[in-house]
Coordinates of C-alpha atoms in Angstrom, one line a residue:
X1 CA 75.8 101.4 142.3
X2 CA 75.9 99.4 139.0
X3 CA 73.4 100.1 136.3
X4 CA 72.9 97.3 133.7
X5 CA 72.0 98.0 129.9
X6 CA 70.4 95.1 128.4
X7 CA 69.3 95.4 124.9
X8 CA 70.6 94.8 121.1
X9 CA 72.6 98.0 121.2
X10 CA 73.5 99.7 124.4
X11 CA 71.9 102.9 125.1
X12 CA 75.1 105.2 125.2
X13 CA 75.7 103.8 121.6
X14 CA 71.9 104.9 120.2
X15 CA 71.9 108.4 121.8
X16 CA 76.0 109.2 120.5
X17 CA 74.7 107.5 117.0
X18 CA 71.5 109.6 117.1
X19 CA 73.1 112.8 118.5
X20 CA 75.5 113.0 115.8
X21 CA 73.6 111.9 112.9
X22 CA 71.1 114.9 114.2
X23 CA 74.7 117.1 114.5
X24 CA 75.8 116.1 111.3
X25 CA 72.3 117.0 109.7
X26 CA 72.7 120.6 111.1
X27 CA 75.9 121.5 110.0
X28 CA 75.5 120.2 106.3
X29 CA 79.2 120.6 106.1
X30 CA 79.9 118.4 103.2
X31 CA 76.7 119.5 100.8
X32 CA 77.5 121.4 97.6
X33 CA 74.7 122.5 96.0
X34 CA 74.4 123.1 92.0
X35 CA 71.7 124.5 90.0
X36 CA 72.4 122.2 86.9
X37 CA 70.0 119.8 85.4
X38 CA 71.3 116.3 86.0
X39 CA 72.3 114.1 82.4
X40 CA 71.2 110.7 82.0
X41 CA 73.3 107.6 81.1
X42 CA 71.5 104.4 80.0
X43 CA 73.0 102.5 83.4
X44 CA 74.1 105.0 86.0
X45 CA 72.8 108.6 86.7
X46 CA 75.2 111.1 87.7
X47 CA 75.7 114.7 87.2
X48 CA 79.3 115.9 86.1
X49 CA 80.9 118.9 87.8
X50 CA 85.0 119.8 86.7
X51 CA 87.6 119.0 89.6
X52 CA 91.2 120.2 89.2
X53 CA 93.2 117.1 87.9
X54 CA 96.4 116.8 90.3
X55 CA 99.9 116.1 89.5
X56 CA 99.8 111.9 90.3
X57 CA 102.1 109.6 91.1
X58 CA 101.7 107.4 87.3
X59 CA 103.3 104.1 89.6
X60 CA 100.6 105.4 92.4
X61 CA 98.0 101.7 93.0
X62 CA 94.6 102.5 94.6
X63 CA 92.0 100.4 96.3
X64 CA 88.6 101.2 97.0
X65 CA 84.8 99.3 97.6
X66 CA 81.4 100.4 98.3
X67 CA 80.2 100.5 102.6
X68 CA 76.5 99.4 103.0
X69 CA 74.5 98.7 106.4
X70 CA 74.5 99.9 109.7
X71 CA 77.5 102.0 110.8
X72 CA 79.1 99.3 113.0
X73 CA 79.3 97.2 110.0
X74 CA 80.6 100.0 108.0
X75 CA 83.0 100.3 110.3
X76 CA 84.0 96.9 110.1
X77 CA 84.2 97.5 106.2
X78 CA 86.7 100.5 106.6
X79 CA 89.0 97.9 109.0
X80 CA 89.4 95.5 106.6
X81 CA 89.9 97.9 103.4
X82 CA 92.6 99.7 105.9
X83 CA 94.4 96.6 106.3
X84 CA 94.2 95.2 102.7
X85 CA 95.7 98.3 101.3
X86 CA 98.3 97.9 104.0
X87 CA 99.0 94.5 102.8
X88 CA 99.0 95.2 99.0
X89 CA 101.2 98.4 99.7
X90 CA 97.9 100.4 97.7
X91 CA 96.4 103.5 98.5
X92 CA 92.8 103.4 99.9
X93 CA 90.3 105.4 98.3
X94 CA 88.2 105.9 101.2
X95 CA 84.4 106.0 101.1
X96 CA 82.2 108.4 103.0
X97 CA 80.2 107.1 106.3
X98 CA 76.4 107.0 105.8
X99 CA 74.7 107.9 108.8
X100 CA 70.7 107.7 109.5
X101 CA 69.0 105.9 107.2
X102 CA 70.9 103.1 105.1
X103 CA 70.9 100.5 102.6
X104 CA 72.0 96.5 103.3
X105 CA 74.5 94.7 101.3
X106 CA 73.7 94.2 97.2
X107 CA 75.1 93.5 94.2
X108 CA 77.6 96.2 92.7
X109 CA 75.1 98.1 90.3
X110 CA 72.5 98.1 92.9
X111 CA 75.5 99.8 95.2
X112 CA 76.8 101.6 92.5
X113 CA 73.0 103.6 92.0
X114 CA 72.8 104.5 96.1
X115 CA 75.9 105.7 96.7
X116 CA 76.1 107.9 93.3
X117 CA 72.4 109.0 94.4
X118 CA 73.8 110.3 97.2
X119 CA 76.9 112.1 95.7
X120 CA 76.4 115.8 96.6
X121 CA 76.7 117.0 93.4
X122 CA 74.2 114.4 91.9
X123 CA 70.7 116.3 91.6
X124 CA 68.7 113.3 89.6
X125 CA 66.4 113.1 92.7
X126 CA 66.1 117.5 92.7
X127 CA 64.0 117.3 89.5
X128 CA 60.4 116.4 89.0
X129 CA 61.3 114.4 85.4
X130 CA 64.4 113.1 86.2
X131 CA 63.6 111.9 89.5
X132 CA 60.9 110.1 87.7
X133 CA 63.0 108.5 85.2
X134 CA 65.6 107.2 87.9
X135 CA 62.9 105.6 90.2
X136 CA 61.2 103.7 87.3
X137 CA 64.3 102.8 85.1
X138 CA 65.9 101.2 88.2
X139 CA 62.7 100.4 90.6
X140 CA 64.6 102.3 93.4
X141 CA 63.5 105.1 95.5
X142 CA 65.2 108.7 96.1
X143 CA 66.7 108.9 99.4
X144 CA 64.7 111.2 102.0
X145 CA 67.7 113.7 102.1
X146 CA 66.3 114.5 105.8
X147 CA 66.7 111.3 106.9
X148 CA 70.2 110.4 106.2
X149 CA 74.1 112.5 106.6
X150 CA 77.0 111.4 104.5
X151 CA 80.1 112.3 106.8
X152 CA 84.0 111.5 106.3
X153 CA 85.5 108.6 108.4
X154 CA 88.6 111.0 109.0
X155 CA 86.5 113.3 110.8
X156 CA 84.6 111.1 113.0
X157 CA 87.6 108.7 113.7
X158 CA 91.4 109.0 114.5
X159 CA 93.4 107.6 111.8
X160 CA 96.7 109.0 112.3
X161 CA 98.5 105.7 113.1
X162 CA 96.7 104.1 110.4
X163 CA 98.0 106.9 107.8
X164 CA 101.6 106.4 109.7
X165 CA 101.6 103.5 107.7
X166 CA 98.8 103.1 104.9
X167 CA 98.3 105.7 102.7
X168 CA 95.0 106.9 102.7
X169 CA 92.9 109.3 100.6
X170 CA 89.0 110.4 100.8
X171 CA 86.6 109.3 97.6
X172 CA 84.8 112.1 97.5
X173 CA 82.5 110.8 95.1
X174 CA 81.0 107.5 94.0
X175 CA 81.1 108.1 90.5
X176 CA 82.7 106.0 88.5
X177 CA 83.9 108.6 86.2
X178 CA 85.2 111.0 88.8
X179 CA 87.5 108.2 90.1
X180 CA 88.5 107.7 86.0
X181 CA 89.3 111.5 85.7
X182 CA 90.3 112.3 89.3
X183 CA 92.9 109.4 88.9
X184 CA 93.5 109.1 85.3
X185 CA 92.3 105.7 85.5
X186 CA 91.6 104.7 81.8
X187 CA 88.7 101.9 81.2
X188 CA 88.2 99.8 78.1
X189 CA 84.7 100.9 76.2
X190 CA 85.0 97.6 73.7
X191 CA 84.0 95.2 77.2
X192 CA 80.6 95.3 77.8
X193 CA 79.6 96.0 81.7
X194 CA 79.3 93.0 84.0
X195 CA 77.0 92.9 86.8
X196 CA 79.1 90.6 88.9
X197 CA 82.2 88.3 88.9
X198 CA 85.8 89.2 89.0
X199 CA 87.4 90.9 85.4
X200 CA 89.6 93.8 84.0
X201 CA 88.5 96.8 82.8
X202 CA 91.5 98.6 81.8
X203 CA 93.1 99.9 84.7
X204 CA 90.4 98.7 87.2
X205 CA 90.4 95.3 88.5
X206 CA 86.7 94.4 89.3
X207 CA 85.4 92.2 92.1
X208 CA 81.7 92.1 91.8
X209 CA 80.3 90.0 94.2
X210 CA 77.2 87.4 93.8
X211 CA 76.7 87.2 97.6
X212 CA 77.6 89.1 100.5
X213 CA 79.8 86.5 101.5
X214 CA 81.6 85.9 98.1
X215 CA 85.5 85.9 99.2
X216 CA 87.3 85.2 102.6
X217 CA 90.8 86.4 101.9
X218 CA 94.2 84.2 103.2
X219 CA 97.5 86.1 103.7
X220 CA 100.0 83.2 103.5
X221 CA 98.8 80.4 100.5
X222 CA 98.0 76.8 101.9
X223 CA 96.0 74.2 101.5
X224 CA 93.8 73.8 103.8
X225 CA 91.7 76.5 104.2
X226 CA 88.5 76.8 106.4
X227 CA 85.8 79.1 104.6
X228 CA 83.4 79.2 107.0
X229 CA 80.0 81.1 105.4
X230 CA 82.5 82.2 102.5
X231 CA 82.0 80.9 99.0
X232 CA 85.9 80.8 97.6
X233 CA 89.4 82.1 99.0
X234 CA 91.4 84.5 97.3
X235 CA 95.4 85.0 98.0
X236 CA 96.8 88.1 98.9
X237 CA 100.0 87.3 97.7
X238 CA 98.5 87.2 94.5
X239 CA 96.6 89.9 94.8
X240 CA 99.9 92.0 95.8
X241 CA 100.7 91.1 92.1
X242 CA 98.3 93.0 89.9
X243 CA 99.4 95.2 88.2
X244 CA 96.0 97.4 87.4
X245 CA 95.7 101.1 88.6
X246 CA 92.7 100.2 90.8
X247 CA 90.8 97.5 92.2
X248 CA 87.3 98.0 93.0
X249 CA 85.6 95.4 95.5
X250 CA 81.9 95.3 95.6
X251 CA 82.2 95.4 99.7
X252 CA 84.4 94.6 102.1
X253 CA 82.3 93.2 105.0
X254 CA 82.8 90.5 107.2
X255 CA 84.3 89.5 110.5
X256 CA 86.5 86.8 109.8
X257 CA 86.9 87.9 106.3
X258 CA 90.9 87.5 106.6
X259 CA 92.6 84.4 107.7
X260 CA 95.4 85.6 108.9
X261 CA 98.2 83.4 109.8
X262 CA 101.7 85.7 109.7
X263 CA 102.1 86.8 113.4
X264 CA 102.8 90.7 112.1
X265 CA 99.6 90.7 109.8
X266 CA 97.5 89.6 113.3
X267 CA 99.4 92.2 115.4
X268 CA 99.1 95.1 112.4
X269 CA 95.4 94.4 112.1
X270 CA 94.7 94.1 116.2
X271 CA 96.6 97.3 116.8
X272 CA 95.0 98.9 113.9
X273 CA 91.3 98.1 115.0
X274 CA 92.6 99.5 118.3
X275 CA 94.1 102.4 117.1
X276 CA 90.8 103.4 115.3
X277 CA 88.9 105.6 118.2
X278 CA 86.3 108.4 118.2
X279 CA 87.4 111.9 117.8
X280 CA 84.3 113.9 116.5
X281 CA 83.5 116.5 119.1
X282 CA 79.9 116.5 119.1
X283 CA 80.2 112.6 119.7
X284 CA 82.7 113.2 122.8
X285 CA 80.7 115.7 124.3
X286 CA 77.2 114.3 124.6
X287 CA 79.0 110.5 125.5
X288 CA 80.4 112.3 128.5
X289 CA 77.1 113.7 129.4
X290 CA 75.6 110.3 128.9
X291 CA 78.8 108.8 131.1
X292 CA 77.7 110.8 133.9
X293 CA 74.2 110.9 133.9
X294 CA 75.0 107.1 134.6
X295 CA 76.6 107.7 137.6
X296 CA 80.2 108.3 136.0
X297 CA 83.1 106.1 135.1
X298 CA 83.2 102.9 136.4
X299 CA 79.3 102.6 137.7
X300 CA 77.7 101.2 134.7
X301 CA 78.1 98.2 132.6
X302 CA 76.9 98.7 128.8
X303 CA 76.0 94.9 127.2
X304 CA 75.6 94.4 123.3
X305 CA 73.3 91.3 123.1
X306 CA 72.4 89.8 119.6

């Protein structure tokens, strides 16, 4: 017998999403707790903890961006910032997953405040006054911590033939001034902060996008290139250039967001997206139960519609 799942997400996907959000939210494995009272910045809110400063690789490149929407399209996000740092030989500083409740696309500050606002070692939304401060100075709310998770993509997904060939680290934090003294990545306080469009900052290259669909990225130069819903183009060969520490992209989202046309950068990036499979126990166990309450493998059919 053949069971058929009609809806805009397939029911196996909403109960393994679901289960492991609720998983996640038990175990509180990544949460730190600290009992100090958050500073305030005239921009950004963060709190500031010490972290041991490692012996660094001074030549060492790194790229990183902000993930924002559902968790398919972050997903998508961490596929495409996997196969840029492959291409620009850079490693990836790579965000945490949110799961639960989340946030659509913006521009960078706006990303910038609801990531950082959900560091674990950021306590502006713990206090009465500074909790007040932070929703009127910037007209956005504290997060409901009970509905939401932050979780590491290495622990929900296998990476290891991605790290066989991309070098990969976790950004534990949002902060822009943990990746500054985590990395000794040095900025320049003479230029003023820019909400969006492409600059330097020091060591960090900034792409702040104006829309969501601000760059579709080409691997081999030409002149003829189809955009699509993208604004611009940007090389990668050019890209593979700079010579900054970091470069920091607003977001990475988008299917179609490379035009690839070398015949390895298309196989890399289909075996990568292949490669990329669940691994988080709590995820495998209750999909099997789901699997088989369906009649088992091979007696169901599970349809995404849009």
């Amino acid at each position: 017998m053949i069971t058929y799942l009609h809806s805009k997400l397939s029911i196996l996907s909403i109960v393994v999403i679901a289960y492991l959000y609720y998983y996640l939210q038990q175990q509180r494995y990544s949460l730190r707790k600290t009992n100090v009272l958050p500073s305030l910045n005239n921009t950004f809110y963060y709190t500031t903890t010490s972290h041991n400063v490692r012996n660094l690789d001074p030549n060492e490149k790194y790229i990183t961006f902000f993930t924002h929407s559902g968790f398919q399209n972050q997903l998508i996000q961490i596929e495409n910032g996997l196969l840029l740092a492959w291409y620009l030989n850079r490693t990836l500083l790579l965000p945490h997953a949110l799961l639960g409740q989340s946030f659509g696309w913006s521009t960078y500050p706006k990303l910038y405040l609801q990531h950082t606002i959900r560091d674990t070692n950021n306590n502006i939304c713990n206090h009465k006054r500074t909790r007040s401060l932070f929703q009127k100075n910037n007209k956005l709310k504290c997060p409901d911590k009970q509905r939401y998770t932050m979780a590491s993509f290495d622990e929900l997904f296998d990476l290891s033939w991605a790290r066989q060939h991309i070098r990969i680290e976790s950004r534990e934090y949002s902060d822009i001034h943990w990746l500054e003294h985590q990395y000794h990545i040095k900025r320049n306080k003479s230029i003023p902060e820019q909400n969006n469009g492409s600059y330097v900052d020091g060591d960090i290259l900034f792409f702040k996008d104006y829309t969501r669909y601000d760059w579709r990225l080409f691997d081999i130069p030409r002149k003829n290139r189809f955009l699509g819903k993208y604004k611009d183009s940007m090389d990668m060969t050019e890209l593979r250039q700079r010579e900054e520490k970091l470069i920091h992209f607003t977001s990475l989202f988008g299917t179609g967001k490379f035009s690839l046309k070398s015949t390895e950068d298309r196989q890399f990036f289909k075996t990568l997206r292949q490669s990329i499979t669940c691994k988080h126990p709590a995820v495998l166990k209750i999909t099997e139960k789901v699997i088989q309450s369906l009649g088992g493998p091979g007696n169901f059919i599970g349809v995404h519609l849009r």
